[in-house]
């Protein structure tokens, strides 16, 4: 085993860092302010890592990024430097805290922002940033990174490239850019966070699988909520039990027929994925650049359980309930995630194989009085995904029990209580085309 130190040293040199840095340096993680999210990320956002945060419009990605900026500027006794990269919209500077004048001036000195809205600009910027002799940025946030990539893909399409060529070029270009980002994060002990949009893939005909397939959304006209798939038999068999099973078929012709309601018309269902994956260059080789991401976090809307219960029992004002947000944390480096797609494929053919994968779901919301995101009590819920045969489809608007891609979601509440509320929720789901 004497070759291991030499291998580690070679890997360190390839990213521009020494062996001593790899072994000794262990910077303090960046806290988000959402306790359950920090816990699921191993005490916060780690240095020498790239994270992706994505979600629908208005979910609060930019506000969350600004909260990370404030926490980053306050970390390490106010010694850290932060860089915000604007792509298509300006950062609302007034949201950066300025409690005292002296503290505000110090933050301005350690906070930088730059506008880069082209892929080549980002690539050249990180190449030059690595060579600069200046104080390194401990935190870099790129707001709207996915939009820059989508614009770059559109330029390739305008040049006459076919879909296969565009997908290969997109993967190669992202690998190149992420390589330079990784070199910077490792050599400067930095953290890079990408704030991305999400896109609807319900119209995609590609037989591709990723963890986002397990979450199916509905559009209520302004925001995206959750629609799950649940067997009518499960409703009858599981009533009064401590666990509820939800299942659906893979994204095949049968599932697309169900999306049209079996009547040849589109139902109001959105399947949301990160815009880095779900774009016109979507393909089977995205895993080649996804390995550069330490973790992917999806932000989605959900209903607060206590208001759902009240509305269900009172049968009045069923659509006037309160909302909260969900963060779904997925680790693409988990061994269970690496084998999930293969296991699903084998399961479809055999009907017997099962694979369990656990993602962390965190409920959180925006505290308007404090101006920060914070956890909702009893917010952390495990999500178990396992393969089962497809079954019939009904609706329940809870993110804890959502499933879209040949998988079963089992939600076991902390109090081990399953109420009639779970079977009444169908009345709350808003489907504008059926009303």
Short mmCIF file of C-alpha atoms in Angstrom, two decimals:
data_model
loop_
_atom_site.label_atom_id
_atom_site.label_comp_id
_atom_site.label_asym_id
_atom_site.label_seq_id
_atom_site.Cartn_x
_atom_site.Cartn_y
_atom_site.Cartn_z
CA UNK A 1 0.00 0.00 0.00
CA UNK A 2 3.04 2.24 -0.22
CA UNK A 3 1.79 3.58 -3.54
CA UNK A 4 -1.22 5.37 -1.96
CA UNK A 5 0.67 8.52 -0.80
CA UNK A 6 2.19 8.88 -4.26
CA UNK A 7 -1.24 8.57 -5.88
CA UNK A 8 -2.76 11.14 -3.53
CA UNK A 9 0.16 13.49 -4.19
CA UNK A 10 -0.31 13.14 -7.95
CA UNK A 11 -4.02 13.87 -7.65
CA UNK A 12 -3.27 16.90 -5.52
CA UNK A 13 -0.72 18.23 -7.99
CA UNK A 14 -3.21 17.82 -10.84
CA UNK A 15 -5.54 20.25 -9.05
CA UNK A 16 -2.75 22.61 -8.02
CA UNK A 17 -2.64 21.71 -4.31
CA UNK A 18 0.00 20.06 -2.17
CA UNK A 19 -0.30 16.86 -0.18
CA UNK A 20 0.01 18.79 3.09
CA UNK A 21 -3.02 20.91 2.16
CA UNK A 22 -5.07 17.82 1.42
CA UNK A 23 -4.23 16.27 4.78
CA UNK A 24 -3.99 19.23 7.19
CA UNK A 25 -6.34 21.97 5.98
CA UNK A 26 -9.92 21.52 7.05
CA UNK A 27 -11.79 24.84 6.71
CA UNK A 28 -14.93 25.51 8.68
CA UNK A 29 -18.07 24.55 6.70
CA UNK A 30 -20.42 27.33 5.57
CA UNK A 31 -23.72 27.22 7.47
CA UNK A 32 -26.93 27.96 5.60
CA UNK A 33 -28.98 28.92 8.66
CA UNK A 34 -31.34 25.99 8.06
CA UNK A 35 -30.27 23.53 10.74
CA UNK A 36 -31.67 20.35 9.17
CA UNK A 37 -30.16 21.24 5.79
CA UNK A 38 -26.76 21.84 7.37
CA UNK A 39 -26.99 18.50 9.13
CA UNK A 40 -27.79 16.67 5.89
CA UNK A 41 -24.77 18.36 4.26
CA UNK A 42 -22.42 17.15 7.00
CA UNK A 43 -22.52 20.34 9.12
CA UNK A 44 -22.83 22.72 6.17
CA UNK A 45 -21.44 23.49 2.73
CA UNK A 46 -17.94 22.05 2.56
CA UNK A 47 -14.90 23.75 1.05
CA UNK A 48 -13.24 22.41 -2.11
CA UNK A 49 -16.72 21.54 -3.38
CA UNK A 50 -19.27 22.60 -6.01
CA UNK A 51 -22.98 22.53 -5.14
CA UNK A 52 -26.06 23.03 -7.28
CA UNK A 53 -29.29 24.54 -5.96
CA UNK A 54 -32.23 24.63 -8.36
CA UNK A 55 -35.97 25.19 -8.27
CA UNK A 56 -38.95 26.90 -9.94
CA UNK A 57 -39.25 30.69 -10.26
CA UNK A 58 -40.03 32.55 -7.04
CA UNK A 59 -38.95 29.74 -4.72
CA UNK A 60 -36.25 31.94 -3.16
CA UNK A 61 -32.98 30.74 -4.70
CA UNK A 62 -31.47 34.24 -4.93
CA UNK A 63 -32.59 35.12 -1.39
CA UNK A 64 -31.05 31.91 -0.15
CA UNK A 65 -27.83 32.77 -1.96
CA UNK A 66 -27.78 36.18 -0.28
CA UNK A 67 -28.28 34.48 3.08
CA UNK A 68 -25.19 32.38 2.31
CA UNK A 69 -23.32 35.59 1.43
CA UNK A 70 -24.17 37.11 4.82
CA UNK A 71 -23.14 33.94 6.62
CA UNK A 72 -19.94 33.73 4.60
CA UNK A 73 -18.96 37.33 5.33
CA UNK A 74 -19.53 36.70 9.06
CA UNK A 75 -17.55 33.45 9.12
CA UNK A 76 -13.97 33.14 10.40
CA UNK A 77 -14.18 36.39 12.37
CA UNK A 78 -15.02 38.37 9.26
CA UNK A 79 -11.97 37.38 7.23
CA UNK A 80 -13.61 35.58 4.30
CA UNK A 81 -14.03 37.08 0.84
CA UNK A 82 -17.15 36.41 -1.23
CA UNK A 83 -17.75 36.72 -4.98
CA UNK A 84 -21.18 36.95 -6.59
CA UNK A 85 -21.31 36.30 -10.35
CA UNK A 86 -24.35 37.80 -12.05
CA UNK A 87 -25.49 36.28 -15.32
CA UNK A 88 -28.85 37.74 -16.34
CA UNK A 89 -30.12 39.69 -13.32
CA UNK A 90 -28.56 41.97 -10.76
CA UNK A 91 -28.18 41.04 -7.12
CA UNK A 92 -30.56 42.97 -4.81
CA UNK A 93 -27.81 44.59 -2.73
CA UNK A 94 -30.33 45.96 -0.23
CA UNK A 95 -30.94 42.40 1.00
CA UNK A 96 -27.35 42.09 2.20
CA UNK A 97 -27.48 42.95 5.90
CA UNK A 98 -26.04 46.27 7.00
CA UNK A 99 -26.65 46.41 10.73
CA UNK A 100 -23.88 48.90 11.48
CA UNK A 101 -22.06 51.37 9.27
CA UNK A 102 -18.59 50.04 10.08
CA UNK A 103 -19.69 46.47 9.52
CA UNK A 104 -21.28 47.46 6.21
CA UNK A 105 -18.08 49.10 4.99
CA UNK A 106 -16.08 46.02 5.94
CA UNK A 107 -18.53 43.78 4.10
CA UNK A 108 -18.32 45.94 0.98
CA UNK A 109 -14.54 45.56 0.98
CA UNK A 110 -14.76 41.78 1.21
CA UNK A 111 -17.72 41.37 -1.15
CA UNK A 112 -17.23 41.50 -4.92
CA UNK A 113 -19.56 41.01 -7.84
CA UNK A 114 -19.04 40.64 -11.56
CA UNK A 115 -21.38 40.21 -14.51
CA UNK A 116 -20.67 37.29 -16.86
CA UNK A 117 -23.45 36.11 -19.15
CA UNK A 118 -21.56 33.98 -21.67
CA UNK A 119 -20.04 30.54 -21.33
CA UNK A 120 -16.67 31.64 -22.73
CA UNK A 121 -16.58 34.54 -20.26
CA UNK A 122 -17.03 32.14 -17.34
CA UNK A 123 -14.34 29.81 -18.68
CA UNK A 124 -11.75 32.56 -19.21
CA UNK A 125 -12.67 34.17 -15.89
CA UNK A 126 -11.89 31.04 -13.84
CA UNK A 127 -8.71 30.41 -15.82
CA UNK A 128 -7.48 33.92 -14.99
CA UNK A 129 -8.82 33.83 -11.42
CA UNK A 130 -6.66 30.82 -10.65
CA UNK A 131 -3.54 32.74 -11.71
CA UNK A 132 -4.29 35.95 -9.80
CA UNK A 133 -2.13 36.86 -6.80
CA UNK A 134 -4.83 38.20 -4.52
CA UNK A 135 -6.91 37.17 -1.53
CA UNK A 136 -8.88 34.09 -2.58
CA UNK A 137 -12.65 33.93 -2.49
CA UNK A 138 -13.86 31.46 0.10
CA UNK A 139 -17.35 31.53 -1.42
CA UNK A 140 -18.38 32.01 -5.06
CA UNK A 141 -22.06 32.08 -6.03
CA UNK A 142 -23.14 32.00 -9.68
CA UNK A 143 -26.74 33.16 -10.00
CA UNK A 144 -28.47 31.88 -13.14
CA UNK A 145 -25.68 29.53 -14.22
CA UNK A 146 -28.09 27.21 -16.04
CA UNK A 147 -29.43 30.08 -18.18
CA UNK A 148 -25.91 30.79 -19.41
CA UNK A 149 -25.50 27.14 -20.38
CA UNK A 150 -28.89 27.10 -22.14
CA UNK A 151 -27.91 30.20 -24.12
CA UNK A 152 -24.65 28.51 -25.08
CA UNK A 153 -26.57 25.43 -26.25
CA UNK A 154 -28.88 27.60 -28.35
CA UNK A 155 -25.87 29.12 -30.10
CA UNK A 156 -24.71 25.60 -30.96
CA UNK A 157 -28.15 24.76 -32.34
CA UNK A 158 -28.11 27.86 -34.49
CA UNK A 159 -24.88 26.60 -36.04
CA UNK A 160 -26.73 23.58 -37.37
CA UNK A 161 -25.58 20.89 -34.92
CA UNK A 162 -27.88 17.92 -34.46
CA UNK A 163 -29.07 16.80 -31.03
CA UNK A 164 -26.41 14.13 -30.56
CA UNK A 165 -23.60 16.54 -31.45
CA UNK A 166 -25.00 19.23 -29.16
CA UNK A 167 -25.25 16.81 -26.25
CA UNK A 168 -21.64 15.67 -26.66
CA UNK A 169 -20.36 19.24 -27.00
CA UNK A 170 -22.39 20.38 -23.98
CA UNK A 171 -20.93 17.58 -21.84
CA UNK A 172 -17.37 18.30 -23.00
CA UNK A 173 -17.73 22.04 -22.39
CA UNK A 174 -19.21 21.54 -18.91
CA UNK A 175 -16.41 19.12 -18.05
CA UNK A 176 -13.87 21.74 -19.14
CA UNK A 177 -15.51 24.52 -17.12
CA UNK A 178 -16.05 22.37 -14.02
CA UNK A 179 -12.43 21.23 -14.20
CA UNK A 180 -11.21 24.82 -13.87
CA UNK A 181 -13.76 25.48 -11.12
CA UNK A 182 -12.55 22.40 -9.25
CA UNK A 183 -8.94 23.49 -9.59
CA UNK A 184 -9.85 26.82 -8.01
CA UNK A 185 -11.91 25.34 -5.17
CA UNK A 186 -9.15 22.86 -4.28
CA UNK A 187 -6.24 25.27 -4.50
CA UNK A 188 -8.03 28.14 -2.68
CA UNK A 189 -10.15 26.04 -0.30
CA UNK A 190 -13.29 27.62 -1.74
CA UNK A 191 -16.93 26.68 -2.15
CA UNK A 192 -18.84 27.30 -5.39
CA UNK A 193 -22.64 27.30 -5.38
CA UNK A 194 -24.66 27.30 -8.61
CA UNK A 195 -28.17 28.78 -8.47
CA UNK A 196 -30.09 27.21 -11.35
CA UNK A 197 -33.58 27.16 -12.77
CA UNK A 198 -35.59 24.03 -13.43
CA UNK A 199 -37.39 22.98 -16.58
CA UNK A 200 -40.40 20.84 -17.42
CA UNK A 201 -39.48 17.48 -18.94
CA UNK A 202 -42.95 15.96 -19.19
CA UNK A 203 -42.78 16.40 -22.97
CA UNK A 204 -39.38 14.71 -23.26
CA UNK A 205 -39.46 11.40 -25.12
CA UNK A 206 -36.01 10.27 -23.91
CA UNK A 207 -35.85 7.14 -21.76
CA UNK A 208 -33.45 8.66 -19.24
CA UNK A 209 -33.52 8.36 -15.48
CA UNK A 210 -32.31 10.65 -12.74
CA UNK A 211 -33.34 11.29 -9.16
CA UNK A 212 -35.58 14.21 -10.19
CA UNK A 213 -37.85 11.70 -11.96
CA UNK A 214 -39.06 10.64 -8.53
CA UNK A 215 -40.82 13.98 -7.99
CA UNK A 216 -43.86 14.92 -10.03
CA UNK A 217 -45.22 18.46 -9.93
CA UNK A 218 -48.50 20.19 -10.72
CA UNK A 219 -48.92 23.82 -11.68
CA UNK A 220 -51.58 25.73 -9.78
CA UNK A 221 -51.32 28.71 -12.13
CA UNK A 222 -48.50 30.54 -10.37
CA UNK A 223 -46.39 28.09 -8.38
CA UNK A 224 -45.42 24.44 -8.67
CA UNK A 225 -46.85 22.03 -6.16
CA UNK A 226 -46.63 18.29 -5.82
CA UNK A 227 -48.72 15.58 -7.36
CA UNK A 228 -47.98 11.99 -6.34
CA UNK A 229 -49.12 8.69 -7.82
CA UNK A 230 -50.93 6.25 -5.58
CA UNK A 231 -52.77 3.01 -6.22
CA UNK A 232 -56.43 2.83 -5.30
CA UNK A 233 -55.69 -0.59 -3.85
CA UNK A 234 -53.06 0.96 -1.63
CA UNK A 235 -55.69 3.40 -0.37
CA UNK A 236 -57.89 0.54 0.78
CA UNK A 237 -55.18 -1.77 2.06
CA UNK A 238 -53.06 0.80 3.89
CA UNK A 239 -55.83 2.75 5.57
CA UNK A 240 -55.00 2.80 9.27
CA UNK A 241 -51.48 1.46 8.85
CA UNK A 242 -48.24 3.20 9.71
CA UNK A 243 -46.86 3.42 6.16
CA UNK A 244 -48.32 4.39 2.82
CA UNK A 245 -46.93 3.12 -0.49
CA UNK A 246 -46.94 5.16 -3.68
CA UNK A 247 -45.91 3.83 -7.06
CA UNK A 248 -45.86 4.76 -10.72
CA UNK A 249 -44.48 3.55 -14.01
CA UNK A 250 -41.25 4.58 -15.74
CA UNK A 251 -41.29 7.41 -18.33
CA UNK A 252 -42.55 5.20 -21.13
CA UNK A 253 -45.49 5.38 -23.52
CA UNK A 254 -47.91 4.19 -20.84
CA UNK A 255 -46.87 6.91 -18.39
CA UNK A 256 -47.17 9.54 -21.10
CA UNK A 257 -50.68 8.29 -21.88
CA UNK A 258 -51.56 8.73 -18.21
CA UNK A 259 -50.12 12.23 -18.30
CA UNK A 260 -52.70 12.97 -20.97
CA UNK A 261 -55.35 11.54 -18.68
CA UNK A 262 -56.02 8.63 -21.06
CA UNK A 263 -58.19 10.94 -23.15
CA UNK A 264 -55.63 12.36 -25.55
CA UNK A 265 -55.22 15.71 -23.81
CA UNK A 266 -52.45 17.09 -21.66
CA UNK A 267 -53.06 17.14 -17.92
CA UNK A 268 -51.67 19.90 -15.80
CA UNK A 269 -48.56 17.96 -14.70
CA UNK A 270 -44.98 19.19 -14.70
CA UNK A 271 -41.92 16.98 -14.25
CA UNK A 272 -39.26 19.42 -13.06
CA UNK A 273 -35.53 18.84 -13.39
CA UNK A 274 -32.47 21.01 -13.15
CA UNK A 275 -32.04 23.12 -16.28
CA UNK A 276 -28.45 21.90 -16.49
CA UNK A 277 -29.85 18.47 -17.35
CA UNK A 278 -33.29 19.25 -18.76
CA UNK A 279 -32.49 21.30 -21.84
CA UNK A 280 -32.34 20.80 -25.59
CA UNK A 281 -28.99 19.01 -25.15
CA UNK A 282 -30.39 16.41 -22.75
CA UNK A 283 -28.84 12.98 -23.16
CA UNK A 284 -27.34 9.89 -21.61
CA UNK A 285 -23.84 11.27 -20.97
CA UNK A 286 -24.70 13.95 -18.41
CA UNK A 287 -23.19 11.79 -15.67
CA UNK A 288 -19.74 12.67 -17.03
CA UNK A 289 -19.98 16.25 -15.75
CA UNK A 290 -22.33 15.56 -12.83
CA UNK A 291 -19.46 13.87 -10.95
CA UNK A 292 -17.95 17.33 -10.38
CA UNK A 293 -20.94 18.28 -8.18
CA UNK A 294 -20.61 17.51 -4.49
CA UNK A 295 -24.35 17.65 -3.94
CA UNK A 296 -27.55 18.72 -5.69
CA UNK A 297 -30.36 20.41 -3.78
CA UNK A 298 -33.84 20.91 -5.23
CA UNK A 299 -36.17 23.58 -3.80
CA UNK A 300 -39.92 22.93 -4.18
CA UNK A 301 -43.22 24.11 -2.74
CA UNK A 302 -45.26 22.15 -0.21
CA UNK A 303 -48.26 22.64 2.03
CA UNK A 304 -47.99 23.00 5.78
CA UNK A 305 -49.45 19.89 7.35
CA UNK A 306 -51.27 21.64 10.17
CA UNK A 307 -53.26 23.87 7.79
CA UNK A 308 -54.02 20.88 5.58
CA UNK A 309 -55.54 19.06 8.54
CA UNK A 310 -57.66 22.05 9.54
CA UNK A 311 -58.92 22.59 5.99
CA UNK A 312 -59.71 18.90 5.58
CA UNK A 313 -61.76 18.63 8.73
CA UNK A 314 -63.57 21.92 8.30
CA UNK A 315 -64.21 21.36 4.56
CA UNK A 316 -64.04 25.13 4.05
CA UNK A 317 -61.55 27.35 2.27
CA UNK A 318 -59.64 24.29 1.14
CA UNK A 319 -57.38 26.28 -1.14
CA UNK A 320 -56.51 28.98 1.39
CA UNK A 321 -53.82 26.94 3.16
CA UNK A 322 -50.29 28.02 4.02
CA UNK A 323 -47.26 26.99 2.02
CA UNK A 324 -43.74 26.11 2.98
CA UNK A 325 -40.66 25.04 1.06
CA UNK A 326 -38.91 21.71 0.72
CA UNK A 327 -35.23 21.08 0.12
CA UNK A 328 -34.47 17.67 -1.38
CA UNK A 329 -30.81 16.76 -0.95
CA UNK A 330 -29.31 14.26 -3.37
CA UNK A 331 -25.75 12.98 -3.29
CA UNK A 332 -24.75 11.84 -6.81
CA UNK A 333 -21.69 10.10 -5.35
CA UNK A 334 -23.76 7.76 -3.20
CA UNK A 335 -23.15 4.16 -4.27
CA UNK A 336 -26.89 3.54 -4.14
CA UNK A 337 -27.45 6.41 -6.56
CA UNK A 338 -24.87 5.03 -8.99
CA UNK A 339 -26.69 1.71 -9.24
CA UNK A 340 -30.22 3.12 -9.16
CA UNK A 341 -30.68 3.47 -12.92
CA UNK A 342 -29.35 -0.02 -13.66
CA UNK A 343 -31.50 -1.53 -10.95
CA UNK A 344 -34.59 0.18 -12.31
CA UNK A 345 -33.87 -1.19 -15.76
CA UNK A 346 -33.41 -4.72 -14.42
CA UNK A 347 -36.51 -4.34 -12.29
CA UNK A 348 -38.64 -3.38 -15.27
CA UNK A 349 -37.56 -6.56 -17.04
CA UNK A 350 -37.74 -8.97 -14.11
CA UNK A 351 -40.30 -7.38 -11.85
CA UNK A 352 -38.49 -8.69 -8.76
CA UNK A 353 -35.38 -6.60 -8.16
CA UNK A 354 -35.51 -3.79 -5.62
CA UNK A 355 -33.15 -0.98 -4.78
CA UNK A 356 -33.50 1.37 -1.83
CA UNK A 357 -32.17 4.89 -1.93
CA UNK A 358 -32.62 7.53 0.72
CA UNK A 359 -32.76 11.23 -0.01
CA UNK A 360 -33.08 13.80 2.72
CA UNK A 361 -36.13 16.07 2.68
CA UNK A 362 -36.06 19.25 4.75
CA UNK A 363 -39.00 21.56 5.35
CA UNK A 364 -38.09 25.21 5.66
CA UNK A 365 -39.67 28.61 5.16
CA UNK A 366 -38.87 32.31 4.97
CA UNK A 367 -39.16 34.26 8.21
CA UNK A 368 -40.36 37.67 7.06
CA UNK A 369 -39.68 39.28 10.45
CA UNK A 370 -36.05 38.15 10.59
CA UNK A 371 -35.55 38.17 6.82
CA UNK A 372 -33.95 34.70 6.78
CA UNK A 373 -34.78 31.14 5.79
CA UNK A 374 -35.14 28.77 8.72
CA UNK A 375 -36.25 25.21 9.41
CA UNK A 376 -39.84 24.25 10.09
CA UNK A 377 -40.28 22.19 13.26
CA UNK A 378 -39.98 18.44 12.74
CA UNK A 379 -38.89 19.20 9.20
CA UNK A 380 -36.46 16.41 8.38
CA UNK A 381 -38.20 13.46 6.72
CA UNK A 382 -36.56 10.39 5.14
CA UNK A 383 -37.60 9.50 1.60
CA UNK A 384 -37.24 5.84 0.66
CA UNK A 385 -37.32 4.98 -3.03
CA UNK A 386 -37.72 1.36 -4.15
CA UNK A 387 -38.77 -0.30 -7.37
CA UNK A 388 -42.21 -1.80 -7.80
CA UNK A 389 -44.53 -2.64 -10.66
CA UNK A 390 -46.61 0.32 -11.98
CA UNK A 391 -50.14 0.78 -10.76
CA UNK A 392 -53.06 3.16 -11.09
CA UNK A 393 -52.71 6.89 -10.54
CA UNK A 394 -54.35 9.28 -8.12
CA UNK A 395 -53.24 12.50 -6.45
CA UNK A 396 -51.91 13.69 -3.11
CA UNK A 397 -50.18 17.06 -2.65
CA UNK A 398 -47.39 16.11 -0.25
CA UNK A 399 -43.76 16.23 -1.21
CA UNK A 400 -42.88 13.54 1.31
CA UNK A 401 -44.80 11.03 -0.79
CA UNK A 402 -44.02 11.84 -4.40
CA UNK A 403 -42.97 9.42 -7.11
CA UNK A 404 -42.60 9.59 -10.88
CA UNK A 405 -40.04 7.07 -12.15
CA UNK A 406 -40.66 3.35 -11.59
CA UNK A 407 -40.26 3.75 -7.86
CA UNK A 408 -42.20 3.54 -4.63
CA UNK A 409 -42.11 6.18 -1.92
CA UNK A 410 -42.76 5.16 1.64
CA UNK A 411 -43.33 7.89 4.21
CA UNK A 412 -43.44 6.88 7.85
CA UNK A 413 -44.36 9.90 10.03
CA UNK A 414 -42.55 10.45 13.30
CA UNK A 415 -45.72 9.92 15.29
CA UNK A 416 -46.51 6.72 13.34
CA UNK A 417 -49.98 8.10 12.65
CA UNK A 418 -51.80 7.88 9.34
CA UNK A 419 -55.04 9.85 9.30
CA UNK A 420 -57.94 10.16 6.94
CA UNK A 421 -56.36 13.39 5.77
CA UNK A 422 -54.11 11.41 3.42
CA UNK A 423 -57.11 10.03 1.57
CA UNK A 424 -59.00 13.34 1.47
CA UNK A 425 -56.25 15.44 -0.07
CA UNK A 426 -57.37 14.76 -3.64
CA UNK A 427 -60.03 17.43 -3.20
CA UNK A 428 -57.35 20.04 -2.58
CA UNK A 429 -55.31 19.45 -5.75
CA UNK A 430 -56.04 22.11 -8.33
CA UNK A 431 -56.33 20.81 -11.90
CA UNK A 432 -57.55 23.73 -14.00
CA UNK A 433 -58.29 21.63 -17.08
CA UNK A 434 -60.77 19.44 -15.28
CA UNK A 435 -62.75 22.22 -13.61
#
